[in-house]
CSV table of C-alpha atoms in Angstrom, one decimal:
chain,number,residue,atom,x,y,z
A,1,UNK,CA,24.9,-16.8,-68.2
A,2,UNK,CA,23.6,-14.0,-70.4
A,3,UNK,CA,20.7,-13.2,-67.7
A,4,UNK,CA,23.9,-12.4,-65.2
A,5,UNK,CA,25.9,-10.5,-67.7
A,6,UNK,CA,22.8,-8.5,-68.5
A,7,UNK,CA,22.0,-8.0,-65.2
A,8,UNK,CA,25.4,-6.6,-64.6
A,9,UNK,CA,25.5,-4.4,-67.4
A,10,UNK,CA,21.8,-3.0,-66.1
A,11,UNK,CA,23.4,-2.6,-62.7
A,12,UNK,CA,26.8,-0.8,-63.9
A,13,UNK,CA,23.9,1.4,-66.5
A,14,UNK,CA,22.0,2.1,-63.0
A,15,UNK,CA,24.9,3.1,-61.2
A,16,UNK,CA,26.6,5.2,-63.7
A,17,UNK,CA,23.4,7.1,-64.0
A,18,UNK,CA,23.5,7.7,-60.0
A,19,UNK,CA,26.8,8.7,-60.0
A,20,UNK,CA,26.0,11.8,-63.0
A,21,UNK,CA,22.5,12.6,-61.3
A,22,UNK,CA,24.7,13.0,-58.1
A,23,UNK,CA,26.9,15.2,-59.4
A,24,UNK,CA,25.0,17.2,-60.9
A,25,UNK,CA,22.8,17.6,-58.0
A,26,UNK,CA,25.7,18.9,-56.0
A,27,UNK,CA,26.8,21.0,-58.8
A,28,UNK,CA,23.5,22.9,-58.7
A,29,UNK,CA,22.7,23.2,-55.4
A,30,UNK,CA,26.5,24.3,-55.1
A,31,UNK,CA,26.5,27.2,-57.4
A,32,UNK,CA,22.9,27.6,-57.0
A,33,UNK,CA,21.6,27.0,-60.3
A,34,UNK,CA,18.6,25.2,-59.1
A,35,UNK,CA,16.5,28.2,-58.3
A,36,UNK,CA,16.8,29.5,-62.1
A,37,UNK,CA,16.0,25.2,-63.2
A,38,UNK,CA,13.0,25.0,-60.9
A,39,UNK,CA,12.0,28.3,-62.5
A,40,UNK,CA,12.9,27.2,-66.2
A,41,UNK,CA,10.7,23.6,-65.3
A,42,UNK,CA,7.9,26.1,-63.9
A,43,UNK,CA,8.0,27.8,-67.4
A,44,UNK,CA,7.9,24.7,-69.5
A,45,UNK,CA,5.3,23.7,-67.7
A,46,UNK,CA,3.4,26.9,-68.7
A,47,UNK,CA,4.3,26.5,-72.1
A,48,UNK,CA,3.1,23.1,-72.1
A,49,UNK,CA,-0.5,23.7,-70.6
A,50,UNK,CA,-1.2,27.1,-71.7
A,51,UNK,CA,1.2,27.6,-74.7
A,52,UNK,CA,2.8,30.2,-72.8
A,53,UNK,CA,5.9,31.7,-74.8
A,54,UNK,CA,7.8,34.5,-73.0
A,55,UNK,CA,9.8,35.0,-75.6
A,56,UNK,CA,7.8,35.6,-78.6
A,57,UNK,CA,4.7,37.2,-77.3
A,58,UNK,CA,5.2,40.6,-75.2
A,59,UNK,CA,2.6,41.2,-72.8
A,60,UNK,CA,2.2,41.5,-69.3
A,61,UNK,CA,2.7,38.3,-68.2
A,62,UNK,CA,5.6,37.7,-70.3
A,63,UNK,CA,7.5,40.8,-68.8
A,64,UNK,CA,6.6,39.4,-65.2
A,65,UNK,CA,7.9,35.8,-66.2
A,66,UNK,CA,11.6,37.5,-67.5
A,67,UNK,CA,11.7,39.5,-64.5
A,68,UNK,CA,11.0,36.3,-62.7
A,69,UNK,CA,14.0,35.2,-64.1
A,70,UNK,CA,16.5,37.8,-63.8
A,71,UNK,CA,15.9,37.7,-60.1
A,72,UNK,CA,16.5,33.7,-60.0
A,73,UNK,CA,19.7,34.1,-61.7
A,74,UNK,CA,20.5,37.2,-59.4
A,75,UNK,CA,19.6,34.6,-56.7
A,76,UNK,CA,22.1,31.9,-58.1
A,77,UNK,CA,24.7,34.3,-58.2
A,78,UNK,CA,24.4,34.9,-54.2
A,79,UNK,CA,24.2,31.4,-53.4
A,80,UNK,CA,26.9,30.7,-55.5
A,81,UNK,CA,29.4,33.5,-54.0
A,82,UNK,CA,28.0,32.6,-50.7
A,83,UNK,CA,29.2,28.8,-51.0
A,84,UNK,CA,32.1,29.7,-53.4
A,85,UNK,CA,33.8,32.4,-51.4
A,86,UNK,CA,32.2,33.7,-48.4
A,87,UNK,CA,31.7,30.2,-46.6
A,88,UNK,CA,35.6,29.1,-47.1
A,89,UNK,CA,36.7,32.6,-46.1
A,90,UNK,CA,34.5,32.5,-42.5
A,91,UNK,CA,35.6,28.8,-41.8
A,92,UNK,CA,39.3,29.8,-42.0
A,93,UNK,CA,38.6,33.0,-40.0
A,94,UNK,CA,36.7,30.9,-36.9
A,95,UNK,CA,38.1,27.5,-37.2
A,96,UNK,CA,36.5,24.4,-37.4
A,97,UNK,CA,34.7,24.6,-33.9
A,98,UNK,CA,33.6,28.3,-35.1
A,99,UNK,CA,35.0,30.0,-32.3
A,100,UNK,CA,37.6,33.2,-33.6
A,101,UNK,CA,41.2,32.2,-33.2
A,102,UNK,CA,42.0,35.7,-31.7
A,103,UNK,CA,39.1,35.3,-28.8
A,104,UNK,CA,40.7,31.5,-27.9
A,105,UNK,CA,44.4,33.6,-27.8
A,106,UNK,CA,43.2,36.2,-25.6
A,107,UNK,CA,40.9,34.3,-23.1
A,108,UNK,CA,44.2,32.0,-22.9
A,109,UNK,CA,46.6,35.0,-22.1
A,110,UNK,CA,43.6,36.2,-19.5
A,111,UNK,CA,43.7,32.8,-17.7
A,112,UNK,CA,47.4,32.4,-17.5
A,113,UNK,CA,47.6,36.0,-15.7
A,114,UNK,CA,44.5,34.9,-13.5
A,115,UNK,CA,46.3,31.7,-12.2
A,116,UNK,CA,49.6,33.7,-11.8
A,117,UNK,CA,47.4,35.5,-9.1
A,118,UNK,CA,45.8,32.2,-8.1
A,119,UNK,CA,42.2,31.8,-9.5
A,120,UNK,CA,41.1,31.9,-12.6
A,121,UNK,CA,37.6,33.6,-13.7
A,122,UNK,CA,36.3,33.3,-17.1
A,123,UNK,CA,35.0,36.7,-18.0
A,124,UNK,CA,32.2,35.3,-20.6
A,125,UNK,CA,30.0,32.4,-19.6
A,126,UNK,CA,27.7,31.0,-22.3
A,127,UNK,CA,25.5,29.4,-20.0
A,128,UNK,CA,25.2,29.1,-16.2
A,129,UNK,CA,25.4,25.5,-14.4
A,130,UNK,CA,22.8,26.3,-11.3
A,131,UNK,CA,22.4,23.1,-9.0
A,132,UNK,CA,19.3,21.2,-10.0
A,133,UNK,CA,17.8,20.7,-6.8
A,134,UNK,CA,16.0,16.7,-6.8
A,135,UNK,CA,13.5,16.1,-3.7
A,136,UNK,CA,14.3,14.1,-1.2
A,137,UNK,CA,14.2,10.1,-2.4
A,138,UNK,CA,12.3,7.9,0.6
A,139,UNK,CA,12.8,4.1,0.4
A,140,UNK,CA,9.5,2.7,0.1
A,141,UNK,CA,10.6,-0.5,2.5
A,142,UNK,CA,12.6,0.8,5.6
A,143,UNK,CA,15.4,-2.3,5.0
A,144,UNK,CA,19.2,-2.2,6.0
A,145,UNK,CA,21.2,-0.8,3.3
A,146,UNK,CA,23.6,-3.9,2.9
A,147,UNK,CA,27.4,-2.3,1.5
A,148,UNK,CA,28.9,-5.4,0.6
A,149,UNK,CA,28.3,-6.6,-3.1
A,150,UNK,CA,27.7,-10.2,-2.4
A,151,UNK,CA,26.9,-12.5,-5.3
A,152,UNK,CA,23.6,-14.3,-4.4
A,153,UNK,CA,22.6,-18.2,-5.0
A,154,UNK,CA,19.7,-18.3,-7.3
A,155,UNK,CA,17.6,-21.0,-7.3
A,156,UNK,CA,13.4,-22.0,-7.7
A,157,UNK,CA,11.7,-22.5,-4.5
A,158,UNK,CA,11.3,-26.2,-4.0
A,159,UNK,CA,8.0,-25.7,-1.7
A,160,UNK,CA,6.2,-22.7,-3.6
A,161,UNK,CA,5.6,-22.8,-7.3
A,162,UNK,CA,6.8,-19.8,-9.0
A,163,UNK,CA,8.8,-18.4,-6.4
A,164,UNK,CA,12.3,-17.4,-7.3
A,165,UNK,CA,15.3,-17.4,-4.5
A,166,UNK,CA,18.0,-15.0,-3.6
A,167,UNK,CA,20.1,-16.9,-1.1
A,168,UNK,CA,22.6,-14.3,0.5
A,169,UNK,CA,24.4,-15.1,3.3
A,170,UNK,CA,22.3,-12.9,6.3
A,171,UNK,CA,18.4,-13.3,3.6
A,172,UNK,CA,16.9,-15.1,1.6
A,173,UNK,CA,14.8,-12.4,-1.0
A,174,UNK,CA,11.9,-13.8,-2.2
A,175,UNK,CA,10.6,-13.2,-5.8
A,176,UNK,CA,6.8,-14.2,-7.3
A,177,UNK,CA,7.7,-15.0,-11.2
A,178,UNK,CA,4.0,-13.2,-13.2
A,179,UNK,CA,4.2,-13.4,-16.7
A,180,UNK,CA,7.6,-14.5,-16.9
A,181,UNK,CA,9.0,-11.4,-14.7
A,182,UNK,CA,10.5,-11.9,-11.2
A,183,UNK,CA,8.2,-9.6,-8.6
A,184,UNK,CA,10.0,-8.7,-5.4
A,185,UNK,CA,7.6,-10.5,-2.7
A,186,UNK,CA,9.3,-10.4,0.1
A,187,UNK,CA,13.1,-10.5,2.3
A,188,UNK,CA,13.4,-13.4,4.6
A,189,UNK,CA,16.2,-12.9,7.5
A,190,UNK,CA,18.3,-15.4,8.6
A,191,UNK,CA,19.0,-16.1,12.3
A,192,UNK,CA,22.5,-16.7,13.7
């Protein structure tokens, strides 16, 4: 009974811990702070191997790794204007299908005046449907083209082994099984 109870308690630990890592994912990538952590991770990595310390020693290097950083923060700040004001502001401008509202009001006053006249032309066309032309299709065996949708009798072939039968009411088609799959052999007229 305790192995369950633990197990659930692991399991609600597990999922809490999901649920934070989630959210703060989304959190960063929202407002864009994950440029300046990937660059903060890159510098305590460089503190860890090479004892790197941009803050206390001024050199070269140390000015290049702030400047790093001011422009990752800069960065952040787009992203997070970009996703905080620019994004909502464009969706409610286009709509959800990102077409301008006042384009879809105007092409609709344009097409009620061009039926008024009679035909309607749409004076922007994204794309242009041509006719795809398909060669010619040739049947391979010159048969009858039979209209009526008759279901046939199916049955084994009582005098040749493997042999599959179609009974329809004018043929009999005639069908080798190989493998387990039913090979058209032949069509077998009836007369009367």
């Amino acid at each position: 009974m305790t192995g369950i109870a633990l197990g659930s308690v692991f399991r609600a630990i597990f999922y809490l811990i999901g649920v934070v890592v989630k959210v703060l994912a989304s959190v960063l990538v929202f407002t864009g702070l994950w440029v300046p952590a990937v660059y903060a991770l890159l510098g305590g990595i460089l503190y860890l191997i090479y004892h790197f310390d941009p803050l206390n020693n001024q050199g070269l290097y140390e000015y290049l790794y702030l400047t790093g950083a001011i422009i990752t923060v800069v960065i952040a700040l787009i992203i997070f204007i970009r996703n905080l004001i620019v994004k909502p502001i464009k969706k409610a401008v286009t709509g959800d299908d990102g077409t301008e509202p006042w384009k879809k009001k105007k092409e609709k006053k344009n097409k009620e005046k061009s039926e008024e006249r009679g035909e309607w032309v749409p004076k922007k066309r994204l794309f242009s449907r041509q006719k795809e032309e398909k060669p010619e299709e040739k049947a391979i065996f010159e048969e009858p083209v039979f209209e009526k949708k008759e279901e046939p009798n199916i049955y084994l072939s009582a005098v040749e082994e493997n042999t599959l039968i179609h009974e329809y009411s004018d043929r009999f088609e005639v069908y080798k099984l190989v493998n387990g799959r039913a090979i058209r052999d032949k069509v077998e007229y009836k007369n009367g």
